[in-house]
Coordinates of C-alpha atoms in Angstrom, one line a residue:
M1 CA 43.0 6.9 -26.7
R2 CA 45.3 4.9 -28.9
G3 CA 49.1 4.6 -28.3
G4 CA 52.1 3.2 -29.9
G5 CA 55.9 3.9 -29.6
S6 CA 57.2 6.3 -27.0
S7 CA 54.6 9.1 -27.3
A8 CA 51.6 10.1 -29.4
K9 CA 49.1 13.0 -29.5
L10 CA 45.5 12.5 -28.3
T11 CA 42.8 13.1 -30.9
S12 CA 40.7 16.2 -30.3
C13 CA 37.5 14.7 -31.7
H14 CA 34.7 13.7 -29.3
A15 CA 34.2 10.2 -30.6
V16 CA 36.9 7.6 -31.0
F17 CA 36.4 4.6 -33.3
F18 CA 38.3 1.4 -32.9
P19 CA 39.1 -1.2 -35.7
W20 CA 37.7 -4.7 -35.6
I21 CA 40.1 -7.2 -34.1
S22 CA 42.3 -8.6 -36.9
V23 CA 40.9 -11.7 -38.7
C24 CA 44.4 -13.1 -38.3
A25 CA 44.1 -13.2 -34.5
I26 CA 44.5 -16.7 -33.1
L27 CA 41.2 -18.1 -31.7
G28 CA 41.4 -19.2 -28.0
R29 CA 44.7 -19.1 -26.1
S30 CA 47.6 -17.3 -27.8
E31 CA 51.1 -18.2 -26.8
T32 CA 53.2 -15.1 -26.0
Q33 CA 56.8 -15.5 -27.0
E34 CA 57.9 -11.9 -27.3
C35 CA 56.6 -8.4 -26.5
A36 CA 57.4 -4.9 -27.5
Y37 CA 59.8 -3.4 -25.0
Y38 CA 60.2 0.2 -23.8
N39 CA 61.6 1.8 -20.6
S40 CA 61.3 5.5 -20.1
S41 CA 63.8 5.3 -17.2
W42 CA 66.4 3.5 -19.3
E43 CA 69.2 5.9 -18.5
K44 CA 68.7 5.6 -14.7
E45 CA 68.2 1.9 -14.7
R46 CA 70.9 1.3 -17.4
T47 CA 68.7 -0.8 -19.7
N48 CA 67.9 -0.6 -23.4
R49 CA 65.4 2.1 -24.3
S50 CA 63.3 0.1 -26.7
G51 CA 63.2 -3.1 -28.7
I52 CA 61.7 -6.6 -28.5
E53 CA 61.8 -8.5 -25.2
P54 CA 61.6 -12.4 -25.2
C55 CA 59.3 -13.7 -22.6
Y56 CA 60.3 -16.5 -20.2
G57 CA 58.3 -18.4 -17.5
E58 CA 57.3 -21.7 -16.0
K59 CA 55.8 -24.2 -18.5
D60 CA 52.5 -24.3 -16.7
K61 CA 52.1 -20.5 -16.5
R62 CA 50.8 -18.2 -19.2
R63 CA 52.9 -15.3 -20.5
H64 CA 51.5 -11.9 -21.4
C65 CA 52.6 -8.5 -22.7
F66 CA 51.8 -5.2 -20.9
A67 CA 52.0 -1.5 -21.4
T68 CA 51.8 1.4 -19.0
W69 CA 51.4 5.1 -20.0
K70 CA 50.3 8.5 -18.7
N71 CA 48.1 11.2 -20.2
V72 CA 50.1 14.5 -19.7
S73 CA 48.1 17.5 -21.0
G74 CA 46.7 15.5 -23.9
T75 CA 50.0 13.7 -24.8
V76 CA 50.4 10.0 -24.4
E77 CA 53.7 9.3 -22.5
V78 CA 54.7 5.6 -22.4
V79 CA 56.2 4.5 -19.1
K80 CA 57.0 0.9 -19.8
Q81 CA 56.2 -2.0 -22.1
G82 CA 57.4 -5.6 -21.9
C83 CA 56.5 -9.1 -20.6
W84 CA 54.0 -9.6 -17.8
L85 CA 53.5 -12.5 -15.3
D86 CA 50.6 -15.0 -15.5
D87 CA 47.5 -12.9 -14.8
V88 CA 43.9 -14.1 -15.2
N89 CA 42.9 -10.5 -16.2
C90 CA 45.0 -10.9 -19.3
Y91 CA 43.7 -14.2 -20.5
D92 CA 42.4 -14.5 -24.1
S93 CA 42.8 -10.7 -24.7
N94 CA 44.3 -10.2 -28.2
E95 CA 44.4 -6.4 -27.8
C96 CA 46.0 -4.3 -25.0
V97 CA 43.0 -2.3 -23.7
E98 CA 42.7 -0.2 -20.5
R99 CA 39.0 -0.1 -19.3
K100 CA 39.2 1.7 -16.0
E101 CA 37.7 5.1 -15.7
S102 CA 40.4 7.9 -15.6
P103 CA 43.3 6.1 -13.9
D104 CA 46.4 8.0 -12.8
V105 CA 48.5 5.5 -14.7
F106 CA 47.0 3.6 -17.6
F107 CA 47.7 -0.1 -17.7
C108 CA 46.8 -2.9 -20.1
C109 CA 47.9 -6.5 -20.8
C110 CA 47.2 -9.0 -23.5
E111 CA 48.1 -12.4 -25.0
G112 CA 50.0 -12.9 -28.3
N113 CA 53.3 -11.9 -29.8
M114 CA 53.8 -8.1 -29.8
C115 CA 50.2 -7.6 -28.8
N116 CA 51.3 -4.6 -26.7
E117 CA 52.8 -2.7 -29.7
R118 CA 49.5 -0.8 -29.9
F119 CA 47.4 0.0 -26.9
L120 CA 43.9 1.4 -26.4
Y121 CA 41.8 3.3 -23.8
V122 CA 38.2 2.2 -23.8
P123 CA 36.5 3.2 -20.5
E124 CA 33.6 1.1 -19.5
A125 CA 30.3 2.9 -19.9
P126 CA 28.2 3.4 -16.8
P127 CA 25.2 1.1 -16.6
Q128 CA 22.0 2.5 -18.2
T129 CA 19.0 2.8 -15.9
T130 CA 15.6 2.3 -17.4
S131 CA 12.5 4.0 -16.1
N132 CA 9.6 1.9 -15.0
P133 CA 6.8 2.2 -17.6
F134 CA 4.2 1.2 -14.9
P135 CA 4.7 3.6 -11.9
Q136 CA 3.0 2.7 -8.7
K137 CA 0.0 4.5 -7.6
P138 CA 0.9 7.6 -5.5
Q139 CA -1.3 6.5 -2.7
L140 CA 0.3 3.1 -2.4
F141 CA 3.8 4.7 -2.6
S142 CA 2.9 7.1 0.2
T143 CA 1.6 4.3 2.4
L144 CA 4.8 2.3 2.0
L145 CA 7.0 5.4 2.6
Y146 CA 5.3 6.2 5.9
S147 CA 5.5 2.6 7.0
L148 CA 9.2 2.1 6.1
V149 CA 10.7 5.4 7.4
P150 CA 10.3 4.6 11.1
I151 CA 11.7 1.0 10.6
I152 CA 14.6 2.3 8.6
G153 CA 15.3 5.0 11.2
L154 CA 15.3 2.4 14.0
A155 CA 17.6 0.1 12.1
A156 CA 20.0 3.0 11.5
V157 CA 20.1 3.7 15.2
V158 CA 20.8 0.0 16.1
L159 CA 23.5 -0.2 13.4
F160 CA 25.2 3.0 14.5
S161 CA 25.1 1.8 18.2
F162 CA 26.6 -1.5 17.1
W163 CA 29.3 0.2 15.1
M164 CA 30.3 2.5 18.0
W165 CA 30.5 -0.5 20.4
R166 CA 32.6 -2.6 17.9
H167 CA 34.8 0.4 17.1
H168 CA 35.5 1.0 20.8
K169 CA 36.1 -2.7 21.4
L170 CA 38.5 -3.1 18.5
A171 CA 40.4 0.1 19.3
Y172 CA 41.7 -0.9 22.7
P173 CA 41.8 -4.6 23.9
A174 CA 44.0 -5.8 21.1
A175 CA 46.5 -3.1 21.8
L176 CA 46.5 -3.8 25.6
V177 CA 47.6 -7.4 25.4
P178 CA 48.3 -8.6 21.9
T179 CA 47.8 -12.2 20.9
H180 CA 50.6 -14.4 19.5
D181 CA 48.5 -16.2 16.9
P182 CA 47.3 -13.7 14.3
G183 CA 45.0 -16.3 12.8
P184 CA 44.7 -17.5 9.2
S185 CA 45.9 -15.4 6.3
P186 CA 43.2 -13.2 4.6
P187 CA 42.2 -14.2 1.1
S188 CA 44.5 -13.0 -1.7
P189 CA 43.4 -9.4 -2.5
L190 CA 42.1 -8.4 -5.9
M191 CA 44.7 -7.4 -8.4
G192 CA 42.7 -5.0 -10.5
H193 CA 44.9 -2.1 -9.6
K194 CA 48.0 -2.1 -11.7
P195 CA 50.9 -2.1 -12.1
L196 CA 51.2 -3.5 -8.5
Q197 CA 51.0 -7.3 -8.7
L198 CA 50.9 -9.4 -5.5
I199 CA 53.0 -12.6 -5.7
E200 CA 53.0 -14.5 -2.3
V201 CA 52.4 -14.1 1.4
K202 CA 55.7 -13.8 3.2
A203 CA 54.7 -13.2 6.8
R204 CA 51.7 -12.8 9.2
G205 CA 51.6 -10.3 12.1
R206 CA 49.3 -8.9 14.7
F207 CA 47.9 -6.4 12.3
G208 CA 47.8 -8.3 9.0
C209 CA 49.7 -10.1 6.2
V210 CA 52.8 -9.0 4.4
W211 CA 53.0 -9.9 0.7
K212 CA 55.9 -9.9 -1.7
A213 CA 54.7 -7.9 -4.8
Q214 CA 56.0 -6.6 -8.1
L215 CA 55.8 -2.9 -8.9
L216 CA 56.8 -2.7 -12.6
N217 CA 60.4 -4.2 -12.5
D218 CA 61.0 -4.0 -8.7
Y219 CA 59.9 -6.2 -5.9
V220 CA 58.2 -4.5 -3.0
A221 CA 56.5 -5.5 0.3
V222 CA 52.8 -4.9 0.7
K223 CA 51.4 -5.0 4.3
I224 CA 47.7 -5.5 4.2
F225 CA 45.6 -4.4 7.2
P226 CA 41.9 -5.3 7.6
I227 CA 39.5 -2.4 8.2
Q228 CA 39.3 -3.1 12.0
D229 CA 43.1 -2.3 12.2
K230 CA 42.7 1.1 10.5
L231 CA 44.2 2.9 13.5
S232 CA 47.4 0.9 13.3
W233 CA 47.6 1.5 9.5
Q234 CA 47.0 5.2 10.0
N235 CA 49.6 5.5 12.8
E236 CA 52.2 3.6 10.8
Y237 CA 51.5 5.9 7.8
E238 CA 51.8 9.0 9.9
I239 CA 55.1 7.9 11.5
Y240 CA 56.6 7.1 8.1
S241 CA 55.4 10.6 6.9
V242 CA 57.3 12.4 9.7
S243 CA 60.1 14.7 8.5
G244 CA 63.5 13.0 8.4
M245 CA 62.3 9.4 8.5
K246 CA 64.4 8.4 5.5
H247 CA 67.4 6.5 7.0
D248 CA 69.5 3.5 5.9
N249 CA 68.5 1.6 9.1
I250 CA 64.8 2.4 9.0
L251 CA 62.6 0.4 6.5
H252 CA 62.1 2.5 3.3
F253 CA 58.5 3.6 2.9
I254 CA 56.9 3.8 -0.6
G255 CA 53.2 4.7 -0.1
V256 CA 49.8 3.6 1.0
E257 CA 46.6 2.7 -0.8
K258 CA 43.0 1.8 0.0
R259 CA 41.6 -1.2 -1.9
N260 CA 38.0 -2.4 -2.4
N261 CA 35.0 -0.7 -0.7
N262 CA 32.9 -0.8 2.5
L263 CA 33.2 -4.0 4.5
D264 CA 35.8 -5.5 2.1
L265 CA 38.0 -2.4 2.4
E266 CA 41.7 -3.3 2.8
L267 CA 44.4 -0.8 3.8
W268 CA 47.8 -1.3 2.0
L269 CA 51.1 0.0 3.2
I270 CA 53.9 -0.4 0.6
T271 CA 57.6 -0.6 1.6
A272 CA 60.9 -1.8 0.3
Y273 CA 61.2 -5.6 0.1
H274 CA 64.2 -7.5 1.7
D275 CA 64.5 -11.1 0.7
K276 CA 66.4 -12.2 3.9
G277 CA 63.3 -11.4 5.9
S278 CA 63.3 -10.7 9.7
L279 CA 66.1 -11.3 12.1
T280 CA 64.0 -14.0 13.8
D281 CA 63.7 -15.9 10.5
Y282 CA 67.4 -15.5 9.8
L283 CA 68.5 -16.7 13.2
K284 CA 66.2 -19.7 13.0
A285 CA 68.0 -20.9 9.8
N286 CA 71.5 -19.5 10.3
V287 CA 74.3 -19.0 12.9
V288 CA 76.3 -15.8 12.8
S289 CA 80.0 -15.1 13.0
W290 CA 81.4 -12.4 15.4
N291 CA 81.7 -9.8 12.6
E292 CA 78.2 -10.6 11.4
L293 CA 76.8 -10.2 14.9
C294 CA 78.6 -6.9 15.3
H295 CA 77.3 -5.6 12.0
I296 CA 73.7 -6.6 12.6
A297 CA 73.7 -5.3 16.2
Q298 CA 75.5 -2.0 15.4
T299 CA 73.2 -1.2 12.4
T300 CA 70.1 -2.0 14.5
A301 CA 71.4 0.2 17.3
R302 CA 72.1 3.0 14.8
G303 CA 68.5 2.8 13.5
L304 CA 67.1 2.9 17.0
A305 CA 69.3 5.8 18.0
Y306 CA 68.2 7.8 15.0
L307 CA 64.5 6.9 15.7
H308 CA 64.9 8.1 19.3
E309 CA 66.8 11.3 18.4
D310 CA 65.1 14.7 18.3
I311 CA 66.7 16.7 15.3
P312 CA 65.3 20.2 15.1
G313 CA 67.7 21.2 12.3
H314 CA 67.1 18.3 9.9
K315 CA 67.2 19.2 6.2
D316 CA 63.7 17.8 5.7
G317 CA 62.3 19.7 8.7
H318 CA 62.1 19.0 12.4
K319 CA 62.5 15.3 13.1
P320 CA 60.9 14.5 16.4
S321 CA 61.9 11.8 18.9
I322 CA 60.0 8.6 18.3
A323 CA 59.5 5.6 20.5
H324 CA 58.9 2.3 18.7
R325 CA 57.1 0.4 21.5
D326 CA 57.4 -3.0 19.8
I327 CA 61.1 -3.7 19.4
K328 CA 61.7 -7.4 18.8
S329 CA 63.8 -9.5 16.3
K330 CA 60.6 -10.0 14.2
N331 CA 60.6 -6.2 13.6
V332 CA 64.2 -6.0 12.5
L333 CA 64.6 -6.8 8.8
L334 CA 67.9 -7.7 7.1
K335 CA 69.2 -6.4 3.8
T336 CA 71.3 -8.5 1.4
N337 CA 74.6 -7.5 3.2
L338 CA 73.0 -8.1 6.6
T339 CA 72.5 -4.4 7.3
A340 CA 69.6 -4.1 9.7
C341 CA 66.6 -1.8 9.3
I342 CA 63.7 -1.3 11.8
A343 CA 60.2 -1.9 10.7
D344 CA 56.5 -2.0 11.9
F345 CA 55.6 1.4 13.4
G346 CA 51.9 0.6 14.2
L347 CA 52.4 1.2 17.9
A348 CA 55.0 4.0 17.6
L349 CA 54.7 7.4 19.4
Q350 CA 56.3 10.7 18.4
F351 CA 57.2 13.3 20.9
E352 CA 57.2 17.1 20.3
A353 CA 58.5 19.7 22.7
G354 CA 55.8 21.1 24.9
K355 CA 53.2 18.4 23.9
S356 CA 52.0 15.4 25.8
A357 CA 52.2 11.9 24.4
G358 CA 48.5 12.1 23.7
D359 CA 45.8 9.4 24.4
T360 CA 47.9 6.3 24.6
H361 CA 48.1 3.0 26.5
G362 CA 51.2 1.9 28.3
Q363 CA 50.7 -1.9 28.2
V364 CA 51.4 -2.4 24.5
G365 CA 53.9 -4.5 22.6
T366 CA 54.8 -8.2 22.6
R367 CA 54.5 -9.9 26.0
R368 CA 57.9 -11.6 26.1
Y369 CA 59.6 -8.3 25.2
M370 CA 57.8 -6.1 27.7
A371 CA 59.9 -4.3 30.3
P372 CA 59.2 -4.8 34.0
E373 CA 57.5 -1.4 34.3
V374 CA 55.2 -2.2 31.4
L375 CA 54.2 -5.6 32.9
E376 CA 53.5 -3.8 36.2
G377 CA 51.5 -1.1 34.6
A378 CA 53.7 1.5 36.3
I379 CA 54.9 3.6 33.4
N380 CA 55.8 7.3 33.7
F381 CA 54.2 8.7 30.6
Q382 CA 57.2 10.8 29.6
R383 CA 59.4 10.5 26.5
D384 CA 62.4 9.1 28.2
S385 CA 60.3 6.3 29.9
F386 CA 59.1 5.1 26.5
L387 CA 62.7 5.2 25.0
R388 CA 64.0 3.1 28.0
I389 CA 61.3 0.5 27.3
D390 CA 62.6 0.2 23.8
M391 CA 66.1 -0.3 25.2
Y392 CA 65.0 -3.2 27.5
A393 CA 63.5 -5.0 24.4
F394 CA 66.7 -4.3 22.4
G395 CA 68.8 -6.0 25.1
L396 CA 66.7 -9.2 24.5
V397 CA 67.4 -8.9 20.7
L398 CA 71.1 -8.7 21.4
W399 CA 70.8 -11.8 23.6
E400 CA 69.1 -13.6 20.6
L401 CA 72.1 -12.7 18.4
A402 CA 74.7 -13.8 21.1
A403 CA 72.9 -17.2 21.4
R404 CA 73.4 -17.9 17.7
C405 CA 77.0 -16.7 17.5
T406 CA 79.8 -19.1 16.6
A407 CA 82.6 -17.0 18.3
A408 CA 82.3 -18.7 21.7
D409 CA 84.3 -21.9 22.4
G410 CA 81.3 -24.1 22.8
P411 CA 78.2 -25.5 21.1
V412 CA 75.7 -23.1 19.5
D413 CA 72.2 -23.6 20.8
E414 CA 69.2 -24.0 18.6
Y415 CA 67.3 -20.7 18.1
M416 CA 65.0 -19.8 21.0
L417 CA 62.9 -16.8 21.7
P418 CA 63.8 -14.7 24.9
F419 CA 62.4 -16.5 28.0
E420 CA 61.4 -19.5 26.0
E421 CA 63.2 -21.8 28.4
E422 CA 61.4 -20.1 31.3
V423 CA 57.8 -19.7 30.0
G424 CA 57.6 -21.6 26.7
Q425 CA 56.3 -20.2 23.4
H426 CA 53.0 -18.8 24.4
P427 CA 53.3 -17.1 27.7
S428 CA 50.4 -15.3 29.4
L429 CA 50.8 -11.8 30.9
E430 CA 50.8 -13.4 34.3
D431 CA 53.6 -15.7 33.3
M432 CA 55.8 -12.8 32.2
Q433 CA 54.9 -10.8 35.3
D434 CA 56.0 -13.7 37.5
V435 CA 59.3 -14.3 35.8
V436 CA 60.4 -10.7 34.9
V437 CA 58.8 -8.6 37.7
H438 CA 58.6 -10.8 40.8
K439 CA 61.6 -13.2 40.2
K440 CA 63.6 -10.6 38.2
L441 CA 64.9 -13.4 35.9
R442 CA 66.5 -12.7 32.5
P443 CA 67.5 -15.1 29.7
C444 CA 70.7 -17.1 30.5
L445 CA 74.1 -15.7 29.6
R446 CA 76.2 -18.8 28.9
D447 CA 79.5 -19.3 30.8
C448 CA 81.3 -20.0 27.5
W449 CA 80.4 -16.5 26.2
Q450 CA 82.6 -15.0 29.0
K451 CA 85.7 -16.7 27.5
H452 CA 85.5 -14.5 24.3
T453 CA 86.6 -10.9 24.7
G454 CA 83.9 -9.5 22.6
L455 CA 81.0 -11.6 23.8
A456 CA 82.0 -10.9 27.4
M457 CA 81.7 -7.2 26.6
L458 CA 78.4 -7.8 24.8
C459 CA 77.0 -9.6 27.9
E460 CA 77.8 -6.5 30.0
T461 CA 76.0 -4.3 27.5
I462 CA 73.0 -6.7 27.4
E463 CA 72.7 -6.5 31.2
D464 CA 73.0 -2.7 31.1
C465 CA 70.1 -2.7 28.5
W466 CA 67.7 -5.0 30.4
D467 CA 68.4 -3.5 33.9
H468 CA 65.4 -3.7 36.2
E469 CA 65.8 0.0 36.9
A470 CA 64.7 1.9 33.8
E471 CA 66.9 4.9 34.6
A472 CA 70.0 2.7 34.6
R473 CA 69.6 1.4 31.0
L474 CA 71.9 2.5 28.2
S475 CA 70.8 4.7 25.3
A476 CA 70.8 3.3 21.8
G477 CA 73.6 5.7 20.8
C478 CA 75.8 4.4 23.7
V479 CA 75.1 0.7 22.6
E480 CA 76.1 1.6 19.0
E481 CA 79.4 3.1 20.3
R482 CA 80.1 0.1 22.5
I483 CA 79.6 -2.4 19.8
G484 CA 82.0 -0.5 17.5
Q485 CA 84.6 -0.7 20.3
M486 CA 83.9 -4.4 20.9
Q487 CA 84.5 -5.2 17.2
R488 CA 87.8 -3.3 17.2
Q489 CA 89.1 -4.8 20.5
A490 CA 87.9 -8.3 20.3
P491 CA 89.5 -10.5 17.5
V492 CA 88.4 -14.1 17.2
I493 CA 90.4 -16.1 19.8
G494 CA 91.2 -19.7 20.4
P495 CA 90.9 -21.8 23.7
E496 CA 94.6 -21.4 24.5
E497 CA 94.1 -17.6 24.9
I498 CA 91.4 -17.9 27.5
V499 CA 93.5 -16.8 30.5
T500 CA 94.6 -13.7 28.6
V501 CA 90.9 -13.0 27.7
V502 CA 89.7 -13.0 31.3
T503 CA 92.4 -10.4 32.2
M504 CA 91.5 -8.3 29.2
V505 CA 87.8 -8.3 30.1
T506 CA 88.5 -6.8 33.5
N507 CA 90.7 -4.1 32.1
V508 CA 88.9 -2.9 28.9
D509 CA 87.5 0.6 29.2
L510 CA 83.9 0.5 27.9
P511 CA 82.1 3.7 26.9
P512 CA 80.4 5.2 30.0
K513 CA 77.2 3.5 31.1
E514 CA 75.3 6.7 31.8
S515 CA 72.3 6.9 29.6
S516 CA 71.7 10.0 27.5
L517 CA 67.9 9.5 27.8

């Protein structure tokens, strides 16, 4: 296959001949200053359709050209051409050649000015096997065969038994009481699959690493699971694939891929990328104003309310009720305008009318965010019970926001995780049981918060979320409504208005506390 320009017909002959590389090609490294440019989505993305693109980059990085195209019923359709980042797979290649066998999207890259103006498809030939001119004697072969078969069979039984034991071990204990230290990052995955290019590790979690990556001209997030966490990857993929999961306050899902083979198999989950990162990371580095707190809290509550809601008449099909089961500030991502979206559905459960929750374990999630009934192991395995567990954790997230808000007339504390004052940064399950279940303690609500109309109302909402009695907790929809009312009724105030504020707090009519769960 040979391409150039926006489209070209494939030749019908069975053999394709390629010219020798031009004698004018520069030996060794070629500096790439400019590349042929083409964008098939130019109208949608409001760019030029074609032309020449100058390449820019860091001085110590190489620059390349690339081309991507498709084979549609024998016709070459160019997707994009342009400049490409420093990539060892492109080094010292003067021609743009795709060598993979029958890819869905053809990709090639090269070094040298305008080297992507023409592109080729030359699939690598399978290795040739040569027959042994000196075959073993049949008698010796038979003897070896009869000797090895029992040994191989015994080894297979041992390996299968070990696999079953390891599969059972990995499937459950990690989910029962997750660790806080996910360990070192895995090595950078191979980048042979294009046009998705990994750039840098942005976060590490219980089930793997999250990379910032480039997909053509867009940045995306790639969450990479090791093979032992296949169940979590599969569950997250299934939750994202549920009808009606596209929502502004739920992380946008793009797709999944399997990379490498056998023991090196990696499971990729690709989503939208948000540069501000998680709410945890943002609150560590920033304080928030009252309006920013309300916006983050309300959009998080809106996403959680949508997740919890059962919508039979959704335009994409029946959207079931879903419990997240690992709500925490680390799993709330922030968009550029501080709109929140909920992420990480590896532990999520979906509920359908007339069906049980299935084979699940109650004691999952992050220890410091576990509700009292989870820590006690006394969960009623019904839909509403799981949704109320989410609401307890959401109360702690609201406390994290309040603790970093500048609206109160007092100093803003350094960022701390919920219960960090009581149990430190790495609590055991027994630590959390003692504090939350036996002593019934909760993170401290500062006295100065009560002097601000809005924060006082927020404190009441927080207490209604993390109530020890699960049935008394608010629903996410009720929290969303309350926060909207707080923002309307609570302008930023000064110290001289404190007396008025105390009176206002006692007279404000909040939305009803009754949960819709």
